[in-house]
Coordinates of C-alpha atoms in Angstrom, one line a residue:
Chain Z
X1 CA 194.9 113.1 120.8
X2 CA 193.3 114.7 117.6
X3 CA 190.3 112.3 116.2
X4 CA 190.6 113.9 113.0
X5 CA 194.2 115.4 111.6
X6 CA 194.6 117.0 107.9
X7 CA 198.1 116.2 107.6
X8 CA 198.4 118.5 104.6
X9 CA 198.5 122.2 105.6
X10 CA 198.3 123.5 102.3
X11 CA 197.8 122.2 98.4
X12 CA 198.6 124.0 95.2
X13 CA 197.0 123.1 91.9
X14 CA 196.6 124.4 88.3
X15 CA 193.2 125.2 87.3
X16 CA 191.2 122.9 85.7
X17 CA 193.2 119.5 87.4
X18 CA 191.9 117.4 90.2
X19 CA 192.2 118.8 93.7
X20 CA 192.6 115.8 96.4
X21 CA 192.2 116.9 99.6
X22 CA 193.1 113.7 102.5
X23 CA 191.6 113.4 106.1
X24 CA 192.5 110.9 108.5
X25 CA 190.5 109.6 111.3
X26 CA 191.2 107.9 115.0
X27 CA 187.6 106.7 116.4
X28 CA 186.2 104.1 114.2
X29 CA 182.7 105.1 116.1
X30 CA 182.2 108.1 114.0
X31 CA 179.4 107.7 111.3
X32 CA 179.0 110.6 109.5
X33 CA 181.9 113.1 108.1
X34 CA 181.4 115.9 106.7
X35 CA 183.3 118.6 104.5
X36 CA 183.5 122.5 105.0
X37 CA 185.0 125.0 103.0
X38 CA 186.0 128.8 104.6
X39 CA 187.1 132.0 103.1
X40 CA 188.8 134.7 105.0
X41 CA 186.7 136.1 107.5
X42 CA 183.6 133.9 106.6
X43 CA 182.2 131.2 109.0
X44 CA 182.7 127.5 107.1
X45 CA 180.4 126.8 104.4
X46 CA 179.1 123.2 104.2
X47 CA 180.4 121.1 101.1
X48 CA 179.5 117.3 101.3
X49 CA 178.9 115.0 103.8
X50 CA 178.9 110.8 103.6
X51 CA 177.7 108.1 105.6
X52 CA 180.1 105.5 107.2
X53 CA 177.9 102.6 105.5
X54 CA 178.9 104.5 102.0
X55 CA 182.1 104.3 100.6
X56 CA 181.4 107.6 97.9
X57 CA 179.1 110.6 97.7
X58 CA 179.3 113.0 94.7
X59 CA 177.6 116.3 94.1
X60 CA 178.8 118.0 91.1
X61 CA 182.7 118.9 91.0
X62 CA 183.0 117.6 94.2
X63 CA 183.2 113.9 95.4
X64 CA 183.7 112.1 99.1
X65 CA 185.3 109.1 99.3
X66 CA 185.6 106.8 102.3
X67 CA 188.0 103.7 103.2
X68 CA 186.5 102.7 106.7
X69 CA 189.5 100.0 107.1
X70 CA 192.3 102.9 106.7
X71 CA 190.0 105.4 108.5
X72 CA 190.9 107.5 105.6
X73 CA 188.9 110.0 103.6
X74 CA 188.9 112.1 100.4
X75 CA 188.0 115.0 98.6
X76 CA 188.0 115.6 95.1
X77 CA 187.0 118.3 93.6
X78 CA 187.7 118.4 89.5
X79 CA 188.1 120.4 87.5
X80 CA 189.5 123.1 89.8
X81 CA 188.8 126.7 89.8
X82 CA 190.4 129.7 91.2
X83 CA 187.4 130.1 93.4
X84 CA 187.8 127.3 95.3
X85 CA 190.7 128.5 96.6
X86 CA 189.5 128.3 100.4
X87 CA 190.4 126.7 103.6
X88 CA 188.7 123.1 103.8
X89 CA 188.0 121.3 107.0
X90 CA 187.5 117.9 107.4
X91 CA 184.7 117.0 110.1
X92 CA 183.5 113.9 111.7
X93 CA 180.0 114.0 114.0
X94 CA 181.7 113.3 117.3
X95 CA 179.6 113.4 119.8
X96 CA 175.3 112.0 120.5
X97 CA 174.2 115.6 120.6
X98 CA 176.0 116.6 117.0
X99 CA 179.0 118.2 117.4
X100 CA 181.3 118.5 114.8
X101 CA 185.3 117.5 115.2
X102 CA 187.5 119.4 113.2
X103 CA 190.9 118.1 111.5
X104 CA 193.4 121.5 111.7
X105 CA 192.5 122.6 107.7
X106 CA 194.2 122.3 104.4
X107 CA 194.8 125.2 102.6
X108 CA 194.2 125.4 98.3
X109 CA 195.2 127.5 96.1
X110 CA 194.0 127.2 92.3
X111 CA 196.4 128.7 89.9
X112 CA 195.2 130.2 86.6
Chain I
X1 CA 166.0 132.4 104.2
X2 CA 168.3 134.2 106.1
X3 CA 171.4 132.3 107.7
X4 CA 172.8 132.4 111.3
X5 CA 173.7 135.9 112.2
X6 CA 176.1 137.1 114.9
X7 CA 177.1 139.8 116.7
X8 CA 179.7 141.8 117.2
X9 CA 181.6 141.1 113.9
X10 CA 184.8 142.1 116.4
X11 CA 185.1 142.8 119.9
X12 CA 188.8 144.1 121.5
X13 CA 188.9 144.7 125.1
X14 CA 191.4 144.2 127.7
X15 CA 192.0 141.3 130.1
X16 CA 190.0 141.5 132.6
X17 CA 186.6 142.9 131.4
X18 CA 183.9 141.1 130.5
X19 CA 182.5 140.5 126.9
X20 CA 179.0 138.7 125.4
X21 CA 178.4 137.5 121.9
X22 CA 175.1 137.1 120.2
X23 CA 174.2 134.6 117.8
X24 CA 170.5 134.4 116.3
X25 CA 169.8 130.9 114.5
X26 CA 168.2 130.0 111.2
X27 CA 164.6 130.8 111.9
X28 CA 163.0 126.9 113.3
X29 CA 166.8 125.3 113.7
X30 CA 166.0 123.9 117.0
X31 CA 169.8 123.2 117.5
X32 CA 172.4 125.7 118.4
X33 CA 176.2 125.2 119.0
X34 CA 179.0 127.5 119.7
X35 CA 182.7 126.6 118.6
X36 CA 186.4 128.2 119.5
X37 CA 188.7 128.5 116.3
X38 CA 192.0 129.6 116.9
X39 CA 195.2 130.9 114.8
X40 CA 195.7 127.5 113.2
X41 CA 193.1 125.2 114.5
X42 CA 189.9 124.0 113.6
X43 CA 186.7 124.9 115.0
X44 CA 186.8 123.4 119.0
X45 CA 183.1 122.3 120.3
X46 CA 182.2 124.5 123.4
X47 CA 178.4 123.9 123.7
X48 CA 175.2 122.5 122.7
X49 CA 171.7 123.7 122.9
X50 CA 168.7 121.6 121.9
X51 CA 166.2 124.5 122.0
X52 CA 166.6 126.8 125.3
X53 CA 168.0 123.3 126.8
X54 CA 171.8 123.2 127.7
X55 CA 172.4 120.0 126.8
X56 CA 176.4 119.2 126.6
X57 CA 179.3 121.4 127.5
X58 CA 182.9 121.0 126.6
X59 CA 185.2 121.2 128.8
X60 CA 186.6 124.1 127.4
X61 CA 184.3 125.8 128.5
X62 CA 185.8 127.1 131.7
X63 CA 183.7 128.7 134.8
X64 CA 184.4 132.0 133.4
X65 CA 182.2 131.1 130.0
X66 CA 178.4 131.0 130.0
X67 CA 175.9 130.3 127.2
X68 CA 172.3 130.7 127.2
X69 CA 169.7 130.8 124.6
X70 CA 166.2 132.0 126.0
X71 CA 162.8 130.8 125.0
X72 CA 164.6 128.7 122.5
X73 CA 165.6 131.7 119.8
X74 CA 169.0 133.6 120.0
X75 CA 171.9 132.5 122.1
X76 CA 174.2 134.7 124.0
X77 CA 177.7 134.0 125.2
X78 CA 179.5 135.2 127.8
X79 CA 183.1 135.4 128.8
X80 CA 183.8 137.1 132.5
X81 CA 187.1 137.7 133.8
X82 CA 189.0 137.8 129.9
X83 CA 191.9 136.7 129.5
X84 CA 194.8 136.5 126.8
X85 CA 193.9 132.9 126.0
X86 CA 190.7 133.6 125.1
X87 CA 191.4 135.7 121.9
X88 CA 190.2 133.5 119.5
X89 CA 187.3 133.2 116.3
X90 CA 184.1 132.7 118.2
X91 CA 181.7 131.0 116.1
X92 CA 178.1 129.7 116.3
X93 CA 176.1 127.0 113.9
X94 CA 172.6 126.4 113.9
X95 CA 170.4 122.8 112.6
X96 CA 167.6 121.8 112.2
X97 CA 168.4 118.5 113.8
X98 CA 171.6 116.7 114.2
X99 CA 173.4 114.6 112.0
X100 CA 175.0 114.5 108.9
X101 CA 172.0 114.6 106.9
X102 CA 171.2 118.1 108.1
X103 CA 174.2 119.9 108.6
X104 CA 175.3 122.5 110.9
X105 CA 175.2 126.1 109.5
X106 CA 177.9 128.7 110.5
X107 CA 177.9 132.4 111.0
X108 CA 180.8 134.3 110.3
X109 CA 181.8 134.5 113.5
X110 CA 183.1 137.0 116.1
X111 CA 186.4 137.8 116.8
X112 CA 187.7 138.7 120.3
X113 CA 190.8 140.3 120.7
X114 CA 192.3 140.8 124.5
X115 CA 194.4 143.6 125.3

């Protein structure tokens, strides 16, 4: 019964495209989700979050978007670099004291 | 400002013994968590601590496992009784207050391997 699945274990893009990383959710309770990205043997590195009353946040390369109706969000990060090849983990706040849900991780790799 | 820190980076053992972690929190994060990754998985919610208060537990978190965090600061947690299953990526995040405005901040982590 996983609240939150990354159905994509891994992505490969050239650099410089668009990278579109996809998370599905089950509870339409959550209200906050939140993006992480994690090297090898690193701890996860916050990204982006967004608010279930917004349907986009944006902070530089990267961009959230959220359809509430499909329970379905988005990364995009463009252009793509060869740095930010990473595991990224899609997160909902699931619980009242804060705790994160994890989907299982999508793995990029950006190509030269 | 000096992010979460813990301790050990790695920790083998075999089944049976006992093992504790240390975490130490972003200086004034009042909120302390520790997660379960395993090969595979994302991070798994095992506790919650709203300063040196307990305040949720998973139910992962069997009788063997024990989390405290006195006079509010570092955390500790303990496993007794190891066992295969719990090799895993053992990983604590600290906030300042929950919510997605104020996200959690990871360490790196510690890694226990059973024998």
């Amino acid at each position: 019964d996983q609240q939150v699945k990354q159905n994509s274990p891994s992505l490969s893009v050239q650099e410089g495209r668009i990278s579109i990383l996809n998370c599905d959710y089950t509870n339409s309770m959550f209200d906050y989700f939140l993006w992480y990205k994690k090297y090898p043997a690193e701890g996860p590195t916050f990204l982006i979050s967004i608010s279930s009353i917004k349907d986009k946040n944006e902070d530089g390369r990267f961009t959230v978007f959220l359809n509430k109706s499909a329970k379905h969000l988005s990364l995009h990060i463009v252009p793509s670099q060869p740095g930010d090849s990473a595991v990224y983990f899609c997160a909902a706040i699931g619980g009242s004291q804060g705790n994160l849900i994890f989907g299982k991780g999508t793995k990029l790799s950006v190509k030269p | 400002d000096t992010g979460v820190s813990q301790n050990p980076r790695h920790k083998i053992t075999k089944r049976g013994q006992n093992v504790t972690f240390r975490c130490d929190p972003i200086s004034e994060h009042n909120r302390l968590y520790w997660y379960r990754q395993t090969l595979g998985q994302g991070p798994e919610f095992l506790t919650y601590f709203q300063n040196e208060a307990q305040l949720e537990k998973s139910r992962l978190l069997s009788d063997r496992f024990s989390a405290e965090r006195p006079k509010g600061s570092f955390s500790t947690l303990e496993i007794q009784r190891t066992e295969q299953g719990d090799s895993a990526m053992y990983l604590c995040a600290s906030s300042p207050r929950g919510g997605g405005s104020q996200p959690q901040h990871f360490g790196d982590g510690t890694r226990l391997s059973i024998l």
